[in-house]
Amino acid sequence: MAISLKVNGAVRAVPAEPDTPLLYVLRNDFELNGAKFGCGLAQCGACTVLIDGKATRSCITPIGALGNSAITTIEGLGTAGKPHPLQHAFIDEQAAQCGYCINGMIMSAAELLDNKPKPTEDDVRQSLAGNLCRCGTHNRIIRAVLRAAQANANGRT
Ligand code: FES
Ligand code: FES
């Protein structure tokens, strides 16, 4: 059966069963490889995407549960020519080492900044607590999120 999903502003159909995890469809059918497979068990955050603005683990989200929800992946957040302030800040802070966790971190941070444009460091730490980084670049990641918030406050993108 075909299921329609609204991804990064476009409606796309996929021939898949309703219990198929969203992560598999994004990567295998839509060639959106920004969301990563880490644990597959909602434990690491590498697969995080936004669903109606809420940071969500796509590895355990069945596509049949999504209906008309708006799905945003890292590919829909910014472009190479016009990166999202978070993408800018992560580059400026050189926050990635291997980079595997980074897209999930950015998506979780995007939810935070949408809801709280001027977060404290503690807010950032709490919002990213469920996103794991095996390289240990957490301090740079936190600095990058705070930098993006500051850039937003200064009206820079
Ligand atoms: S792959 Fe989804 S939380 Fe780890
Ligand atoms: S930069 Fe390697 S897992 Fe975070």
PDB file of N, CA and C and ligand atoms in Angstrom, residues 95-102 105 132-138 141, ligand 2:
ATOM      1  N   ALA A  95      31.666  22.266  15.831  1.00  0.00           N
ATOM      2  CA  ALA A  95      31.082  21.432  16.880  1.00  0.00           C
ATOM      3  C   ALA A  95      31.099  19.942  16.552  1.00  0.00           C
ATOM      4  N   ALA A  96      31.390  19.600  15.315  1.00  0.00           N
ATOM      5  CA  ALA A  96      31.363  18.176  14.943  1.00  0.00           C
ATOM      6  C   ALA A  96      32.760  17.574  14.987  1.00  0.00           C
ATOM      7  N   GLN A  97      32.822  16.332  15.460  1.00  0.00           N
ATOM      8  CA  GLN A  97      34.055  15.566  15.274  1.00  0.00           C
ATOM      9  C   GLN A  97      33.775  14.548  14.166  1.00  0.00           C
ATOM     10  N   CYS A  98      33.190  13.390  14.488  1.00  0.00           N
ATOM     11  CA  CYS A  98      32.810  12.485  13.385  1.00  0.00           C
ATOM     12  C   CYS A  98      31.558  12.985  12.694  1.00  0.00           C
ATOM     13  N   GLY A  99      30.703  13.721  13.426  1.00  0.00           N
ATOM     14  CA  GLY A  99      29.504  14.314  12.846  1.00  0.00           C
ATOM     15  C   GLY A  99      28.261  13.458  12.914  1.00  0.00           C
ATOM     16  N   TYR A 100      28.385  12.225  13.384  1.00  0.00           N
ATOM     17  CA  TYR A 100      27.235  11.309  13.304  1.00  0.00           C
ATOM     18  C   TYR A 100      26.034  11.800  14.117  1.00  0.00           C
ATOM     19  N   CYS A 101      26.310  12.390  15.244  1.00  0.00           N
ATOM     20  CA  CYS A 101      25.214  12.819  16.127  1.00  0.00           C
ATOM     21  C   CYS A 101      24.664  14.196  15.769  1.00  0.00           C
ATOM     22  N   ILE A 102      25.399  14.939  14.956  1.00  0.00           N
ATOM     23  CA  ILE A 102      25.168  16.386  14.840  1.00  0.00           C
ATOM     24  C   ILE A 102      23.792  16.737  14.282  1.00  0.00           C
ATOM     25  N   MET A 105      21.308  16.426  16.934  1.00  0.00           N
ATOM     26  CA  MET A 105      21.495  17.515  17.907  1.00  0.00           C
ATOM     27  C   MET A 105      20.842  18.797  17.392  1.00  0.00           C
ATOM     28  N   LEU A 132      22.982  11.635  22.284  1.00  0.00           N
ATOM     29  CA  LEU A 132      24.311  11.171  22.700  1.00  0.00           C
ATOM     30  C   LEU A 132      25.360  11.503  21.644  1.00  0.00           C
ATOM     31  N   CYS A 133      26.564  11.827  22.132  1.00  0.00           N
ATOM     32  CA  CYS A 133      27.700  12.070  21.236  1.00  0.00           C
ATOM     33  C   CYS A 133      28.861  11.214  21.715  1.00  0.00           C
ATOM     34  N   ARG A 134      29.213  10.238  20.913  1.00  0.00           N
ATOM     35  CA  ARG A 134      30.270   9.317  21.354  1.00  0.00           C
ATOM     36  C   ARG A 134      31.646   9.971  21.239  1.00  0.00           C
ATOM     37  N   CYS A 135      31.740  11.095  20.500  1.00  0.00           N
ATOM     38  CA  CYS A 135      33.031  11.768  20.352  1.00  0.00           C
ATOM     39  C   CYS A 135      33.311  12.736  21.494  1.00  0.00           C
ATOM     40  N   GLY A 136      32.277  13.062  22.259  1.00  0.00           N
ATOM     41  CA  GLY A 136      32.494  13.945  23.406  1.00  0.00           C
ATOM     42  C   GLY A 136      32.646  15.411  23.061  1.00  0.00           C
ATOM     43  N   THR A 137      31.966  15.877  22.010  1.00  0.00           N
ATOM     44  CA  THR A 137      32.058  17.301  21.665  1.00  0.00           C
ATOM     45  C   THR A 137      30.925  18.119  22.297  1.00  0.00           C
ATOM     46  N   HIS A 138      30.385  17.616  23.394  1.00  0.00           N
ATOM     47  CA  HIS A 138      29.206  18.258  23.990  1.00  0.00           C
ATOM     48  C   HIS A 138      29.414  19.745  24.276  1.00  0.00           C
ATOM     49  N   ILE A 141      29.072  21.714  21.185  1.00  0.00           N
ATOM     50  CA  ILE A 141      27.680  21.657  20.721  1.00  0.00           C
ATOM     51  C   ILE A 141      26.832  22.656  21.510  1.00  0.00           C
TER      52      ILE A 141
HETATM   53  S1  FES B   2      30.583  14.236  16.778  1.00  0.00           S
HETATM   54 FE1  FES B   2      30.874  12.065  16.690  1.00  0.00          FE
HETATM   55  S2  FES B   2      29.122  11.265  17.711  1.00  0.00           S
HETATM   56 FE2  FES B   2      29.010  13.385  18.057  1.00  0.00          FE
END
